Coordinates of C-alpha atoms in Angstrom, one line a residue:
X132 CA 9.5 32.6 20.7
X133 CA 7.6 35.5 19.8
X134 CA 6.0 37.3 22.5
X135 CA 2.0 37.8 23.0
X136 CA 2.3 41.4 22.8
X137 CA 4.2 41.1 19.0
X138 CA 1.3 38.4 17.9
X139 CA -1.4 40.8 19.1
X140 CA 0.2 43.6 16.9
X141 CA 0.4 41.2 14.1
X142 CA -3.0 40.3 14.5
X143 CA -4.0 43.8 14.9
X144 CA -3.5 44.0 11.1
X145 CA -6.4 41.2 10.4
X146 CA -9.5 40.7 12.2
X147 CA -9.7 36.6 11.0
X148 CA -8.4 34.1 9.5
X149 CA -10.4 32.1 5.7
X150 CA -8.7 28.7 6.0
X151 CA -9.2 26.6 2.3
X152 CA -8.9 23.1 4.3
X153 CA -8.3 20.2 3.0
X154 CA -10.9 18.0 5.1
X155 CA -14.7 18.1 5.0
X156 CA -15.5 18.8 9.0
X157 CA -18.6 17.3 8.6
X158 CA -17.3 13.3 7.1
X159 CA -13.3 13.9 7.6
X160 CA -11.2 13.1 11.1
X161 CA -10.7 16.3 12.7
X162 CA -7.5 15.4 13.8
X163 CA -5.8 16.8 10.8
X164 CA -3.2 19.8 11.3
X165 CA -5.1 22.3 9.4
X166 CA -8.2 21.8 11.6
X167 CA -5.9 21.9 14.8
X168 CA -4.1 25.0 14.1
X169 CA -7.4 26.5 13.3
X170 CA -8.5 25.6 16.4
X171 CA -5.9 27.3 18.5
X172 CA -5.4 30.5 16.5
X173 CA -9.6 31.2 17.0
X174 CA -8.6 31.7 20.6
X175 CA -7.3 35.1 18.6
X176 CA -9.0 35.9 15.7
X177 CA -12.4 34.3 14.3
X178 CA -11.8 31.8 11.7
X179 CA -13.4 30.8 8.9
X180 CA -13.2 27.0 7.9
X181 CA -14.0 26.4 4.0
X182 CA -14.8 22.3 3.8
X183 CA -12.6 20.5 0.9
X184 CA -13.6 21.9 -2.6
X185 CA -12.4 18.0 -4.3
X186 CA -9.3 17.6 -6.4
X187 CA -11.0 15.4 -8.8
X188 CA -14.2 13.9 -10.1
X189 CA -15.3 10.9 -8.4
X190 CA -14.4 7.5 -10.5
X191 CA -17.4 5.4 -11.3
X192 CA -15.5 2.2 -11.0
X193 CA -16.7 1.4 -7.6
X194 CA -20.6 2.7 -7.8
X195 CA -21.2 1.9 -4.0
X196 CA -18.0 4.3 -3.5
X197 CA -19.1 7.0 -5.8
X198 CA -22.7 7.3 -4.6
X199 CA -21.1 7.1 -1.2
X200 CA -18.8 10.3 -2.0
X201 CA -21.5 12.6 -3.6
X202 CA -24.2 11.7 -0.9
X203 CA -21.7 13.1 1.7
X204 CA -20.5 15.6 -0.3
X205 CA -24.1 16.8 -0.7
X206 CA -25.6 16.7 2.6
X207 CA -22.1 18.5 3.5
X208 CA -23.0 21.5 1.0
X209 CA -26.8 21.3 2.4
X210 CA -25.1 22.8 6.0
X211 CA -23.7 25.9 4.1
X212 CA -22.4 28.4 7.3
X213 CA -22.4 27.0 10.2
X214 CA -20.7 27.9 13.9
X215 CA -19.5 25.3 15.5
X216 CA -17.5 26.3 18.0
X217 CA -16.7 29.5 19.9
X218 CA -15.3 31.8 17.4
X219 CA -15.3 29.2 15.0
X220 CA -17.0 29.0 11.4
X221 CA -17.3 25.8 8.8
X222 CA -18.6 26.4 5.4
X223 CA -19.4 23.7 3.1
X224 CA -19.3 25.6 -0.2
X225 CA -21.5 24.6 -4.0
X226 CA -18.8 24.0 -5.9
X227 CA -18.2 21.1 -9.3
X228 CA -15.0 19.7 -9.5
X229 CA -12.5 19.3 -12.3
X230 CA -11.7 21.8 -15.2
X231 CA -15.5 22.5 -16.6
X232 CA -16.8 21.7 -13.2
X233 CA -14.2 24.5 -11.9
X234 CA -15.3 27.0 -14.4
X235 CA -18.9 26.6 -13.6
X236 CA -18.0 27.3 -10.2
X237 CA -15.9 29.8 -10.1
X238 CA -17.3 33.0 -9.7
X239 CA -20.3 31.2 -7.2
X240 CA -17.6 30.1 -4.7
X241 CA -15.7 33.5 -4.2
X242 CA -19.2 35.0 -3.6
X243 CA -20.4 32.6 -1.0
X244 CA -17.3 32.7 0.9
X245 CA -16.8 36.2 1.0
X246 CA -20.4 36.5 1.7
X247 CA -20.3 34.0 5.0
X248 CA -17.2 36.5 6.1
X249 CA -19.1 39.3 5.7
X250 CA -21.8 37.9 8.1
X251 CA -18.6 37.0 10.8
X252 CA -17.1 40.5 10.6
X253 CA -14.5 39.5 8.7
X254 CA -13.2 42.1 6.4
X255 CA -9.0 41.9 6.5
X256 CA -8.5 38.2 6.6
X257 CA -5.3 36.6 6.3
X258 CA -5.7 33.8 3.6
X259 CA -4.4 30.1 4.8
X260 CA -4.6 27.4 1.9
X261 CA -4.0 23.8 2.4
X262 CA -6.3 22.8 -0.8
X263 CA -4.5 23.4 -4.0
X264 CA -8.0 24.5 -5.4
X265 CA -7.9 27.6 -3.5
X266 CA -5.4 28.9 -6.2
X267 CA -8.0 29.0 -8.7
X268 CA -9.6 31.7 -6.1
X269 CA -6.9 34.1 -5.1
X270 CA -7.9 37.2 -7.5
X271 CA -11.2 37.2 -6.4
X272 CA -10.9 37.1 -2.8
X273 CA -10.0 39.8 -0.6
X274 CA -6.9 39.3 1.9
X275 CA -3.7 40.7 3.3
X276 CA -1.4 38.0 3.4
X277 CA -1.3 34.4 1.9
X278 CA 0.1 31.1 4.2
X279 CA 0.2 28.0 2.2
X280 CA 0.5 25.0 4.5
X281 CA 2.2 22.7 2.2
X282 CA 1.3 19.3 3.7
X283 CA 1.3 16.8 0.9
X284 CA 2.4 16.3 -2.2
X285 CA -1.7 16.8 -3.1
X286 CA -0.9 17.0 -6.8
X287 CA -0.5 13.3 -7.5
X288 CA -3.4 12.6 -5.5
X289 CA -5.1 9.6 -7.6
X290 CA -8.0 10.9 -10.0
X291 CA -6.4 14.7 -10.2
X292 CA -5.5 17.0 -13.2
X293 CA -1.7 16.5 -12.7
X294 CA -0.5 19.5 -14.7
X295 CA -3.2 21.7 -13.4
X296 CA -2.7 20.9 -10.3
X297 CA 1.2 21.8 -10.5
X298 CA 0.3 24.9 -12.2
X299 CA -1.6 25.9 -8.8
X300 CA 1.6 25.0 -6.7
X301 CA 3.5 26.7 -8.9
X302 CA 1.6 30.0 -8.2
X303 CA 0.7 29.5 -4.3
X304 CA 4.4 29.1 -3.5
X305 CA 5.5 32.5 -5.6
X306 CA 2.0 34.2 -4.2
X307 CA 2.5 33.1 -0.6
X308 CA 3.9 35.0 1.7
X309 CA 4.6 32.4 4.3
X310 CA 5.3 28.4 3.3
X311 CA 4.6 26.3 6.1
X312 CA 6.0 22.2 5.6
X313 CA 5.4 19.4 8.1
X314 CA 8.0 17.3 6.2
X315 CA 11.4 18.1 5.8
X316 CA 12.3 16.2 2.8
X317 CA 9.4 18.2 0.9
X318 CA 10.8 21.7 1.9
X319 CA 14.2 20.6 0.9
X320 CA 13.0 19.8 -2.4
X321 CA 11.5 23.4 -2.8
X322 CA 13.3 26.0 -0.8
X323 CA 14.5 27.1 -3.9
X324 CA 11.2 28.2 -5.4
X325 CA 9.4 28.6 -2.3
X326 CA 8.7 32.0 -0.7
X327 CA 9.4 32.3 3.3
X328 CA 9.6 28.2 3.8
X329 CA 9.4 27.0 7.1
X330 CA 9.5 23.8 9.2
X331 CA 6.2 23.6 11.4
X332 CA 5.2 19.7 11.6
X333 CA 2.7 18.2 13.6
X334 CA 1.5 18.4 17.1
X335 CA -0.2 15.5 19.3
X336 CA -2.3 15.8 22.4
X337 CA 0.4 14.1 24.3
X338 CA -1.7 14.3 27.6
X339 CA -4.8 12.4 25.9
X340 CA -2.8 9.7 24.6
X341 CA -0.3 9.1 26.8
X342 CA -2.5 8.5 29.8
X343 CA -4.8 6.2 27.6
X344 CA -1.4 4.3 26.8
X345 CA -1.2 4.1 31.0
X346 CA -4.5 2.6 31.8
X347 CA -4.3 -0.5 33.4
X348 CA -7.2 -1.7 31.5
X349 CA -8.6 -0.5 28.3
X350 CA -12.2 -1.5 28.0
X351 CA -14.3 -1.3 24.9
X352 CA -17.0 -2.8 23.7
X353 CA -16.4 -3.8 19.8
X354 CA -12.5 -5.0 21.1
X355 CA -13.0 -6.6 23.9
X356 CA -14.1 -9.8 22.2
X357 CA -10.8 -9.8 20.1
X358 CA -8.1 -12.0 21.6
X359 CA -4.6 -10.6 22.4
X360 CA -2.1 -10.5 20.6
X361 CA -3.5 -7.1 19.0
X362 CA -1.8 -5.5 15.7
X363 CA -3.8 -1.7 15.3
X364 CA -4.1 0.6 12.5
X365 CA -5.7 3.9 12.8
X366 CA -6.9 6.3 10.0
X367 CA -8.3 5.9 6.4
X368 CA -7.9 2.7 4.5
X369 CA -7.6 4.0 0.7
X370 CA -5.3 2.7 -2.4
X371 CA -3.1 6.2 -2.9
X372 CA -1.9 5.7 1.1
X373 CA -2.4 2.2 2.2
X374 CA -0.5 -0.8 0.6
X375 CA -3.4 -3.6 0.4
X376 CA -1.1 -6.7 -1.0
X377 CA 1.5 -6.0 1.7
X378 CA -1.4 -5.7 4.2
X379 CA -3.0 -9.2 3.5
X380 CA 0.0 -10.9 3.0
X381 CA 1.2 -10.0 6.5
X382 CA -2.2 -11.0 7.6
X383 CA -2.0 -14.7 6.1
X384 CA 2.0 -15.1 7.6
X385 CA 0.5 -14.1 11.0
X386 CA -3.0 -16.0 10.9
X387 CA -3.0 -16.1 15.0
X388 CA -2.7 -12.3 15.8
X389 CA -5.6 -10.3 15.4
X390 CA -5.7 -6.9 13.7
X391 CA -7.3 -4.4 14.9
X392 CA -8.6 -1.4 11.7
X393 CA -10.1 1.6 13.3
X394 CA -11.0 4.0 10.4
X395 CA -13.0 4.6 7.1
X396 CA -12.5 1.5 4.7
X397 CA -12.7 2.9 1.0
X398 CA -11.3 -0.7 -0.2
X399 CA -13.4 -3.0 -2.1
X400 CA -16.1 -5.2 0.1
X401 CA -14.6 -8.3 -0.8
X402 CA -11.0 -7.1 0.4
X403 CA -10.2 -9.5 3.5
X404 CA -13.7 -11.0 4.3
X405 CA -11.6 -14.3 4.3
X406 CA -9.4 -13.3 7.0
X407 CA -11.0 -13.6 10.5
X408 CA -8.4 -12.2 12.0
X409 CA -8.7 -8.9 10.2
X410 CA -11.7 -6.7 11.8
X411 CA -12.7 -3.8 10.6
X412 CA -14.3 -1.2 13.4
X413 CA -14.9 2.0 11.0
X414 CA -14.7 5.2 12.1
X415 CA -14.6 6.6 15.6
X416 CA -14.6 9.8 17.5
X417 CA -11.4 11.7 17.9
X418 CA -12.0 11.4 21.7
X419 CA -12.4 7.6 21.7
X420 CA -9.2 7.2 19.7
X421 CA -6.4 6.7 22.0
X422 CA -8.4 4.3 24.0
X423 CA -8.3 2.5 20.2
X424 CA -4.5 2.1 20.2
X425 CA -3.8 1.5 23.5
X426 CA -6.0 -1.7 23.2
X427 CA -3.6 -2.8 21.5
X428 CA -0.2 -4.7 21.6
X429 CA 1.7 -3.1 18.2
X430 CA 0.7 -0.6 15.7
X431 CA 1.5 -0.3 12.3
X432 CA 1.7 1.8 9.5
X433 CA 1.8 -0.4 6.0
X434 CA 1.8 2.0 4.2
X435 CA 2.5 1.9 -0.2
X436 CA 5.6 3.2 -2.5
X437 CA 4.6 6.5 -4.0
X438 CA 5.6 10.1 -4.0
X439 CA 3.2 11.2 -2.1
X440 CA 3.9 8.9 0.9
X441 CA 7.9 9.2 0.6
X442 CA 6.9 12.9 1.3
X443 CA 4.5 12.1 4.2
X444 CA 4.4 12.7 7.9
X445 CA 1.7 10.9 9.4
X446 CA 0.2 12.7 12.6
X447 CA -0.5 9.0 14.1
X448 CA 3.1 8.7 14.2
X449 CA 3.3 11.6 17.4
X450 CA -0.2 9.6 19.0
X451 CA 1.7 6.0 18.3
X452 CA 4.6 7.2 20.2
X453 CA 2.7 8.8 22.9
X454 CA 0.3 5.9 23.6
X455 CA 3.9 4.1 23.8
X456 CA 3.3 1.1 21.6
X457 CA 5.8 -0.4 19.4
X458 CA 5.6 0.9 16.1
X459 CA 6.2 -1.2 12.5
X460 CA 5.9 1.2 9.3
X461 CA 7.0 1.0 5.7
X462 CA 9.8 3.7 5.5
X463 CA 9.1 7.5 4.4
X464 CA 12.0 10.2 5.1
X465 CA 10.8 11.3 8.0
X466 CA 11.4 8.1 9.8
X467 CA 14.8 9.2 9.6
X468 CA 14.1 11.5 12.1
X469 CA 12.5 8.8 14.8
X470 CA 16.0 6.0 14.5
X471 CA 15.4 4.1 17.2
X472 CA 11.4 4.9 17.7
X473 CA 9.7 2.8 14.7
X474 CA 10.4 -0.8 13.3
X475 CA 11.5 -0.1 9.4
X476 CA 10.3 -2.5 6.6
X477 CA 9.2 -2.7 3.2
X478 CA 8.3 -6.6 2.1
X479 CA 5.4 -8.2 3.7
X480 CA 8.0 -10.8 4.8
X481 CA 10.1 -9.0 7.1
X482 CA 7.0 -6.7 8.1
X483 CA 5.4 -9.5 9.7
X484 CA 9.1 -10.6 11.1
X485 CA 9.1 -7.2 13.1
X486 CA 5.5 -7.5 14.5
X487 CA 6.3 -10.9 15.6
X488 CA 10.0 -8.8 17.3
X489 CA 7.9 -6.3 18.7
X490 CA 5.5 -8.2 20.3
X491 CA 8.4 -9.8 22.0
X492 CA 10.4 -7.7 22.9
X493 CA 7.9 -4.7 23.6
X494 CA 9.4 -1.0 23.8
X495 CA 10.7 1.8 26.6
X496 CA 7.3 3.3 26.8
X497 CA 8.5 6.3 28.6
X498 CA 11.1 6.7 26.4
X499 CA 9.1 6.9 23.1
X500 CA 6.5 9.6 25.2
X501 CA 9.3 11.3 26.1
X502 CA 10.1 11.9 22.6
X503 CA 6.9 13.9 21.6
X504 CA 6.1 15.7 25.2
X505 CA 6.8 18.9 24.1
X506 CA 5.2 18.5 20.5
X507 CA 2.3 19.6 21.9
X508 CA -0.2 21.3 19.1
X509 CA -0.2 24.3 21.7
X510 CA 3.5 24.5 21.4
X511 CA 3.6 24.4 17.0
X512 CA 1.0 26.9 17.0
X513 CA 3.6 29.0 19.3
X514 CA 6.1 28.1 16.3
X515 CA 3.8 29.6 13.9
X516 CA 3.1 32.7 15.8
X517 CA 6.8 33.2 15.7
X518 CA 7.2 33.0 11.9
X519 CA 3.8 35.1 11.5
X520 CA 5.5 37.8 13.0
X521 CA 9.0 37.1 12.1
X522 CA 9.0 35.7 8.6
X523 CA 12.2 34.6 7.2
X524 CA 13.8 36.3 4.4

């Protein structure tokens, strides 16, 4: 690993970091790696969060959704610079999505962003993009290097410009100097056309959830009423991840265990108000979420058939195994790196088959914890320091 001393002369060269994420801080979980890597490199340099400039225009099918989006969206942009923690800045840029929106947009953003570094003392910033919008940006923004955190395959995201949206990928992975994947099977499609890829995936707070999985007793107030057996989900609920006919179909073949959905809902109302054993608890804190899965018994990740999610690498997956729960998923390639650790299947059939398995026969909790101990998000921001300094050739 690279020593403090070579990271401080790195740094030397920049005096903060503009991160283009791809999460609103203000609506989003905060649990995503952009956010956590930001969080640990400030302890450095000042950073410079820039909230989600959107990938598409919201659809109008589902009004309740739509109004839903722009409300947030807008109080969001009502924030503008904010600190919010110690060396740490979120902006929540004007901006209009999609081509014309884009256009309209596109000299206003540049100016408030370089305007909210100015006011930080920011004046050689190293550029990190995780939001494929940001290439629309790069020749009017100021910076010495470019990292493009290639998380997702964001250019099929449901409602996007497809083609222009490639055309950006296309250009951040020849502009970048650094390519940083969290999924191997996504780098090994592009090493060829990527500059500098790398292999940095996700970190957990192992101590967090790992001593929440340990609690004799795990007491909260909206699950305590649910009987046991207890199947949990954590995270968003939305059709381009989630597989909604596998869902409810496991629900009906297992009518007397009780699921457990911590997260935002973006499915229609009417989706599962005839199960009772389906309860939704929306959103919580990033602090209470642990507690959330260790309540209970299995947890699951049903997740759909798509690019984007053959190409995924779920950060719940690291807090699943450290709360030391057994794990059912719907495959992605990554699994393939976790034999042993998750419960594999892809009807609603045999998905219920292995909840009812792993509620049986349990898991080695020690053993799955022991598997993510040192994937600490202290100890990938150490891997990233490494390549900083050390780029590959």
């Amino acid at each position: 690993m690279t020593s403090g001393k070579a990271f401080k002369e790195f740094v030397a060269d920049y005096d903060g970091i503009i991160c283009f994420g791809g999460e609103d801080w203000w609506y989003h979980n905060r649990g995503h790696n952009d956010i956590r890597f930001m969080q640990q490199f400030k302890k450095d340099v000042p950073v410079l969060f820039i909230n989600s400039v959107g990938l598409r225009v919201p659809s109008l099918k589902q009004k309740s959704v739509f109004f839903g989006r722009i409300t947030r969206k807008l109080k969001s942009i009502a924030k503008g610079l904010v600190k919010v923690e110690d060396n740490f800045w979120v902006l929540s840029p004007f901006f209009v999505p999609g081509k014309i929106g884009g256009a309209v947009s596109g000299s206003v953003l540049p100016l408030q962003i370089k305007n909210s570094a100015r006011r930080m003392g920011i004046k050689k910033p190293l550029l990190w993009v995780v939001n494929l919008n940001a290439a629309r940006y790069l020749d009017s923004l100021p910076y010495s290097k470019l990292i493009f955190q290639r998380s997702d395959r964001l250019e099929t995201f449901p409602g996007g410009d497809e083609q222009l949206l490639n055309s950006y990928v296309d250009l951040l992975l020849r502009r970048a100097d650094l390519t940083v994947y969290c999924n191997r099977g996504l780098m090994n499609d592009e090493t060829s056309v990527a500059n500098a890829p790398v292999f940095v995936d996700h970190g957990v707070d192992f101590e967090r959830f790992s001593l929440a999985g340990q609690k004799d007793e795990v007491i909260l107030p909206d699950v305590a009423l649910i009987p046991h057996p207890r199947i949990g989900f954590v995270g968003g609920i939305e059709k381009h991840t989630f597989a909604p006919e596998l869902f409810e179909e496991v629900v009906k073949n297992l009518p007397e265990f009780n699921f457990v959905m911590v997260g935002r809902n973006a499915m229609p109302p009417e989706w599962c108000v005839d199960y009772p054993n389906v309860h939704f608890l929306g959103m919580k804190e990033l602090t209470e979420v642990a507690d959330y899965m260790a309540a209970c018994e299995v947890l699951i990740m049903p997740w759909n058939k798509t690019d984007w999610i053959k190409d995924c690498n779920p950060i719940k997956l690291k807090e699943y195994l450290a709360v030391g729960r057994p794990i059912v998923s719907t495959y992605f390639t990554e699994l393939e790196h976790y034999d042993g650790y998750v419960r594999i299947a892809n009807c609603s059939d045999s998905f219920a088959e292995e909840i009812k398995k792993a509620i049986e026969e349990g898991c080695d909790a020690q053993s799955f914890r022991e598997r993510v101990r040192n994937e600490t998000w202290v100890e990938k921001v150490k891997q990233l320091k490494e390549y900083l300094t050390h780029p590959p050739k």
